[in-house]
């Protein structure tokens, strides 16, 4: 099993950004723990604050990975392009969010990713990524 985790804008600031919402752990530290926990899964990771780079990685994952775990951050609520990229590929994508987006500002209730995703996991903190991995196993 080969899975790609894609993180969007500002997720490079995990551990520093709004710890009450996102926790105190950096994603790099968390990712190391994921690799240890899921030794039988080849995990790739990419983070970008640039929408087009995320779209390119989704396209490149098609035929290369068994699945994509995508936390598009704020692009979830604004990017028709990312939604279209997911629709254009055959690799299944699971949308994840650390926080419960429905418990936050109204604009975070809209997702351009969800209609094209295999599933959506949100509100379980960083554990949302673990649950997404398990959904592929």
PDB file of C-alpha atoms in Angstrom:
ATOM      1  CA  UNK A   1       0.000   0.000   0.000  1.00  0.00           C
ATOM      2  CA  UNK A   2       1.345   3.379  -1.033  1.00  0.00           C
ATOM      3  CA  UNK A   3      -0.404   6.530   0.239  1.00  0.00           C
ATOM      4  CA  UNK A   4       0.328  10.209  -0.261  1.00  0.00           C
ATOM      5  CA  UNK A   5      -0.531  12.791   2.383  1.00  0.00           C
ATOM      6  CA  UNK A   6      -1.024  16.282   0.954  1.00  0.00           C
ATOM      7  CA  UNK A   7      -1.322  19.305   3.210  1.00  0.00           C
ATOM      8  CA  UNK A   8      -2.348  22.733   2.023  1.00  0.00           C
ATOM      9  CA  UNK A   9      -1.726  26.288   3.161  1.00  0.00           C
ATOM     10  CA  UNK A  10      -0.561  27.112   6.667  1.00  0.00           C
ATOM     11  CA  UNK A  11      -0.374  23.474   7.728  1.00  0.00           C
ATOM     12  CA  UNK A  12       3.406  23.898   7.770  1.00  0.00           C
ATOM     13  CA  UNK A  13       2.730  25.967  10.920  1.00  0.00           C
ATOM     14  CA  UNK A  14       1.202  23.100  12.919  1.00  0.00           C
ATOM     15  CA  UNK A  15       2.534  23.169  16.460  1.00  0.00           C
ATOM     16  CA  UNK A  16       2.713  26.970  16.391  1.00  0.00           C
ATOM     17  CA  UNK A  17      -0.542  28.027  14.732  1.00  0.00           C
ATOM     18  CA  UNK A  18      -3.618  28.271  16.965  1.00  0.00           C
ATOM     19  CA  UNK A  19      -2.630  25.423  19.300  1.00  0.00           C
ATOM     20  CA  UNK A  20      -6.105  25.463  20.854  1.00  0.00           C
ATOM     21  CA  UNK A  21      -7.505  24.383  17.477  1.00  0.00           C
ATOM     22  CA  UNK A  22      -4.599  22.475  15.901  1.00  0.00           C
ATOM     23  CA  UNK A  23      -2.537  21.202  18.844  1.00  0.00           C
ATOM     24  CA  UNK A  24       1.110  21.623  19.778  1.00  0.00           C
ATOM     25  CA  UNK A  25       2.755  19.007  17.551  1.00  0.00           C
ATOM     26  CA  UNK A  26       4.441  19.778  14.251  1.00  0.00           C
ATOM     27  CA  UNK A  27       3.261  17.717  11.312  1.00  0.00           C
ATOM     28  CA  UNK A  28       6.801  16.478  10.679  1.00  0.00           C
ATOM     29  CA  UNK A  29       6.943  14.971  14.185  1.00  0.00           C
ATOM     30  CA  UNK A  30       3.465  13.511  13.771  1.00  0.00           C
ATOM     31  CA  UNK A  31       4.387  12.098  10.342  1.00  0.00           C
ATOM     32  CA  UNK A  32       7.387  10.277  11.825  1.00  0.00           C
ATOM     33  CA  UNK A  33       5.015   8.628  14.288  1.00  0.00           C
ATOM     34  CA  UNK A  34       2.665   7.640  11.458  1.00  0.00           C
ATOM     35  CA  UNK A  35       5.535   5.976   9.612  1.00  0.00           C
ATOM     36  CA  UNK A  36       6.385   3.983  12.745  1.00  0.00           C
ATOM     37  CA  UNK A  37       2.750   3.015  13.382  1.00  0.00           C
ATOM     38  CA  UNK A  38       2.002   2.005   9.778  1.00  0.00           C
ATOM     39  CA  UNK A  39       5.248   0.243   8.838  1.00  0.00           C
ATOM     40  CA  UNK A  40       3.538  -1.807   6.122  1.00  0.00           C
ATOM     41  CA  UNK A  41       2.347   1.331   4.331  1.00  0.00           C
ATOM     42  CA  UNK A  42       4.646   3.449   2.217  1.00  0.00           C
ATOM     43  CA  UNK A  43       3.720   6.992   3.185  1.00  0.00           C
ATOM     44  CA  UNK A  44       4.646  10.018   1.117  1.00  0.00           C
ATOM     45  CA  UNK A  45       4.184  13.574   2.318  1.00  0.00           C
ATOM     46  CA  UNK A  46       4.006  16.972   0.638  1.00  0.00           C
ATOM     47  CA  UNK A  47       2.903  20.365   1.938  1.00  0.00           C
ATOM     48  CA  UNK A  48       2.426  23.526  -0.081  1.00  0.00           C
ATOM     49  CA  UNK A  49       0.918  26.946   0.343  1.00  0.00           C
ATOM     50  CA  UNK A  50       0.486  27.059  -3.449  1.00  0.00           C
ATOM     51  CA  UNK A  51      -2.755  25.751  -4.955  1.00  0.00           C
ATOM     52  CA  UNK A  52      -1.244  24.731  -8.298  1.00  0.00           C
ATOM     53  CA  UNK A  53       1.418  22.604  -6.615  1.00  0.00           C
ATOM     54  CA  UNK A  54      -1.280  20.648  -4.793  1.00  0.00           C
ATOM     55  CA  UNK A  55      -3.182  20.137  -8.053  1.00  0.00           C
ATOM     56  CA  UNK A  56      -0.013  18.874  -9.737  1.00  0.00           C
ATOM     57  CA  UNK A  57       0.633  16.403  -6.908  1.00  0.00           C
ATOM     58  CA  UNK A  58      -2.928  15.073  -7.119  1.00  0.00           C
ATOM     59  CA  UNK A  59      -2.492  14.533 -10.858  1.00  0.00           C
ATOM     60  CA  UNK A  60       0.909  12.870 -10.374  1.00  0.00           C
ATOM     61  CA  UNK A  61      -0.500  10.547  -7.693  1.00  0.00           C
ATOM     62  CA  UNK A  62      -2.850   8.968 -10.242  1.00  0.00           C
ATOM     63  CA  UNK A  63      -1.365   5.580 -11.116  1.00  0.00           C
ATOM     64  CA  UNK A  64       1.503   6.077  -8.644  1.00  0.00           C
ATOM     65  CA  UNK A  65      -0.273   5.870  -5.282  1.00  0.00           C
ATOM     66  CA  UNK A  66      -3.087   3.679  -3.979  1.00  0.00           C
ATOM     67  CA  UNK A  67      -4.679   6.676  -2.308  1.00  0.00           C
ATOM     68  CA  UNK A  68      -4.319  10.308  -1.345  1.00  0.00           C
ATOM     69  CA  UNK A  69      -5.091  11.826   2.047  1.00  0.00           C
ATOM     70  CA  UNK A  70      -5.759  15.508   1.469  1.00  0.00           C
ATOM     71  CA  UNK A  71      -6.037  18.326   3.957  1.00  0.00           C
ATOM     72  CA  UNK A  72      -6.366  21.250   1.565  1.00  0.00           C
ATOM     73  CA  UNK A  73      -6.691  23.731   4.438  1.00  0.00           C
ATOM     74  CA  UNK A  74      -8.439  26.930   3.368  1.00  0.00           C
ATOM     75  CA  UNK A  75      -8.383  25.779  -0.284  1.00  0.00           C
ATOM     76  CA  UNK A  76     -11.080  23.297   0.730  1.00  0.00           C
ATOM     77  CA  UNK A  77     -13.542  26.170   0.768  1.00  0.00           C
ATOM     78  CA  UNK A  78     -12.289  28.093  -2.270  1.00  0.00           C
ATOM     79  CA  UNK A  79     -10.610  25.824  -4.826  1.00  0.00           C
ATOM     80  CA  UNK A  80     -12.740  24.590  -7.664  1.00  0.00           C
ATOM     81  CA  UNK A  81      -9.422  23.620  -9.296  1.00  0.00           C
ATOM     82  CA  UNK A  82      -8.512  21.129  -6.574  1.00  0.00           C
ATOM     83  CA  UNK A  83     -12.036  19.699  -6.672  1.00  0.00           C
ATOM     84  CA  UNK A  84     -11.769  19.308 -10.441  1.00  0.00           C
ATOM     85  CA  UNK A  85      -8.346  17.643 -10.141  1.00  0.00           C
ATOM     86  CA  UNK A  86      -9.795  15.042  -7.777  1.00  0.00           C
ATOM     87  CA  UNK A  87     -12.664  14.442 -10.182  1.00  0.00           C
ATOM     88  CA  UNK A  88     -10.201  14.001 -13.073  1.00  0.00           C
ATOM     89  CA  UNK A  89      -8.087  11.232 -11.505  1.00  0.00           C
ATOM     90  CA  UNK A  90      -8.856   7.640 -10.583  1.00  0.00           C
ATOM     91  CA  UNK A  91      -6.777   7.528  -7.387  1.00  0.00           C
ATOM     92  CA  UNK A  92      -9.152   7.694  -4.397  1.00  0.00           C
ATOM     93  CA  UNK A  93      -8.848  10.790  -2.208  1.00  0.00           C
ATOM     94  CA  UNK A  94      -9.912  11.042   1.427  1.00  0.00           C
ATOM     95  CA  UNK A  95     -10.479  14.580   2.645  1.00  0.00           C
ATOM     96  CA  UNK A  96      -9.271  15.234   6.193  1.00  0.00           C
ATOM     97  CA  UNK A  97      -9.440  18.140   8.597  1.00  0.00           C
ATOM     98  CA  UNK A  98      -7.920  18.434  12.030  1.00  0.00           C
ATOM     99  CA  UNK A  99     -10.768  20.559  13.376  1.00  0.00           C
ATOM    100  CA  UNK A 100     -14.504  20.091  13.002  1.00  0.00           C
ATOM    101  CA  UNK A 101     -15.040  22.573  10.179  1.00  0.00           C
ATOM    102  CA  UNK A 102     -18.806  22.543  10.804  1.00  0.00           C
ATOM    103  CA  UNK A 103     -18.201  23.879  14.304  1.00  0.00           C
ATOM    104  CA  UNK A 104     -16.270  26.854  12.980  1.00  0.00           C
ATOM    105  CA  UNK A 105     -17.009  29.871  10.799  1.00  0.00           C
ATOM    106  CA  UNK A 106     -19.825  29.549   8.259  1.00  0.00           C
ATOM    107  CA  UNK A 107     -17.490  29.783   5.242  1.00  0.00           C
ATOM    108  CA  UNK A 108     -15.726  26.600   6.416  1.00  0.00           C
ATOM    109  CA  UNK A 109     -18.957  24.597   5.996  1.00  0.00           C
ATOM    110  CA  UNK A 110     -18.545  24.554   2.169  1.00  0.00           C
ATOM    111  CA  UNK A 111     -16.115  22.058   0.598  1.00  0.00           C
ATOM    112  CA  UNK A 112     -15.236  21.817  -3.079  1.00  0.00           C
ATOM    113  CA  UNK A 113     -13.409  18.579  -2.285  1.00  0.00           C
ATOM    114  CA  UNK A 114     -16.082  16.528  -0.510  1.00  0.00           C
ATOM    115  CA  UNK A 115     -18.298  15.858  -3.559  1.00  0.00           C
ATOM    116  CA  UNK A 116     -15.351  14.221  -5.324  1.00  0.00           C
ATOM    117  CA  UNK A 117     -13.707  12.482  -2.358  1.00  0.00           C
ATOM    118  CA  UNK A 118     -13.990   8.841  -1.368  1.00  0.00           C
ATOM    119  CA  UNK A 119     -14.785  10.059   2.148  1.00  0.00           C
ATOM    120  CA  UNK A 120     -14.337  12.853   4.670  1.00  0.00           C
ATOM    121  CA  UNK A 121     -12.830  12.644   8.159  1.00  0.00           C
ATOM    122  CA  UNK A 122     -12.807  15.705  10.374  1.00  0.00           C
ATOM    123  CA  UNK A 123     -12.640  16.871  13.924  1.00  0.00           C
ATOM    124  CA  UNK A 124     -10.387  14.204  15.443  1.00  0.00           C
ATOM    125  CA  UNK A 125      -7.247  16.306  15.620  1.00  0.00           C
ATOM    126  CA  UNK A 126      -4.185  14.823  13.977  1.00  0.00           C
ATOM    127  CA  UNK A 127      -5.799  11.420  14.509  1.00  0.00           C
ATOM    128  CA  UNK A 128      -7.940  12.280  11.460  1.00  0.00           C
ATOM    129  CA  UNK A 129      -4.915  11.286   9.346  1.00  0.00           C
ATOM    130  CA  UNK A 130      -4.642   7.920  11.098  1.00  0.00           C
ATOM    131  CA  UNK A 131      -8.310   7.253  10.478  1.00  0.00           C
ATOM    132  CA  UNK A 132      -7.826   8.132   6.820  1.00  0.00           C
ATOM    133  CA  UNK A 133      -4.933   5.674   6.517  1.00  0.00           C
ATOM    134  CA  UNK A 134      -7.055   2.985   8.152  1.00  0.00           C
ATOM    135  CA  UNK A 135      -9.821   3.637   5.622  1.00  0.00           C
ATOM    136  CA  UNK A 136      -7.468   2.415   2.887  1.00  0.00           C
ATOM    137  CA  UNK A 137      -6.398  -0.764   4.706  1.00  0.00           C
TER     138      UNK A 137
END
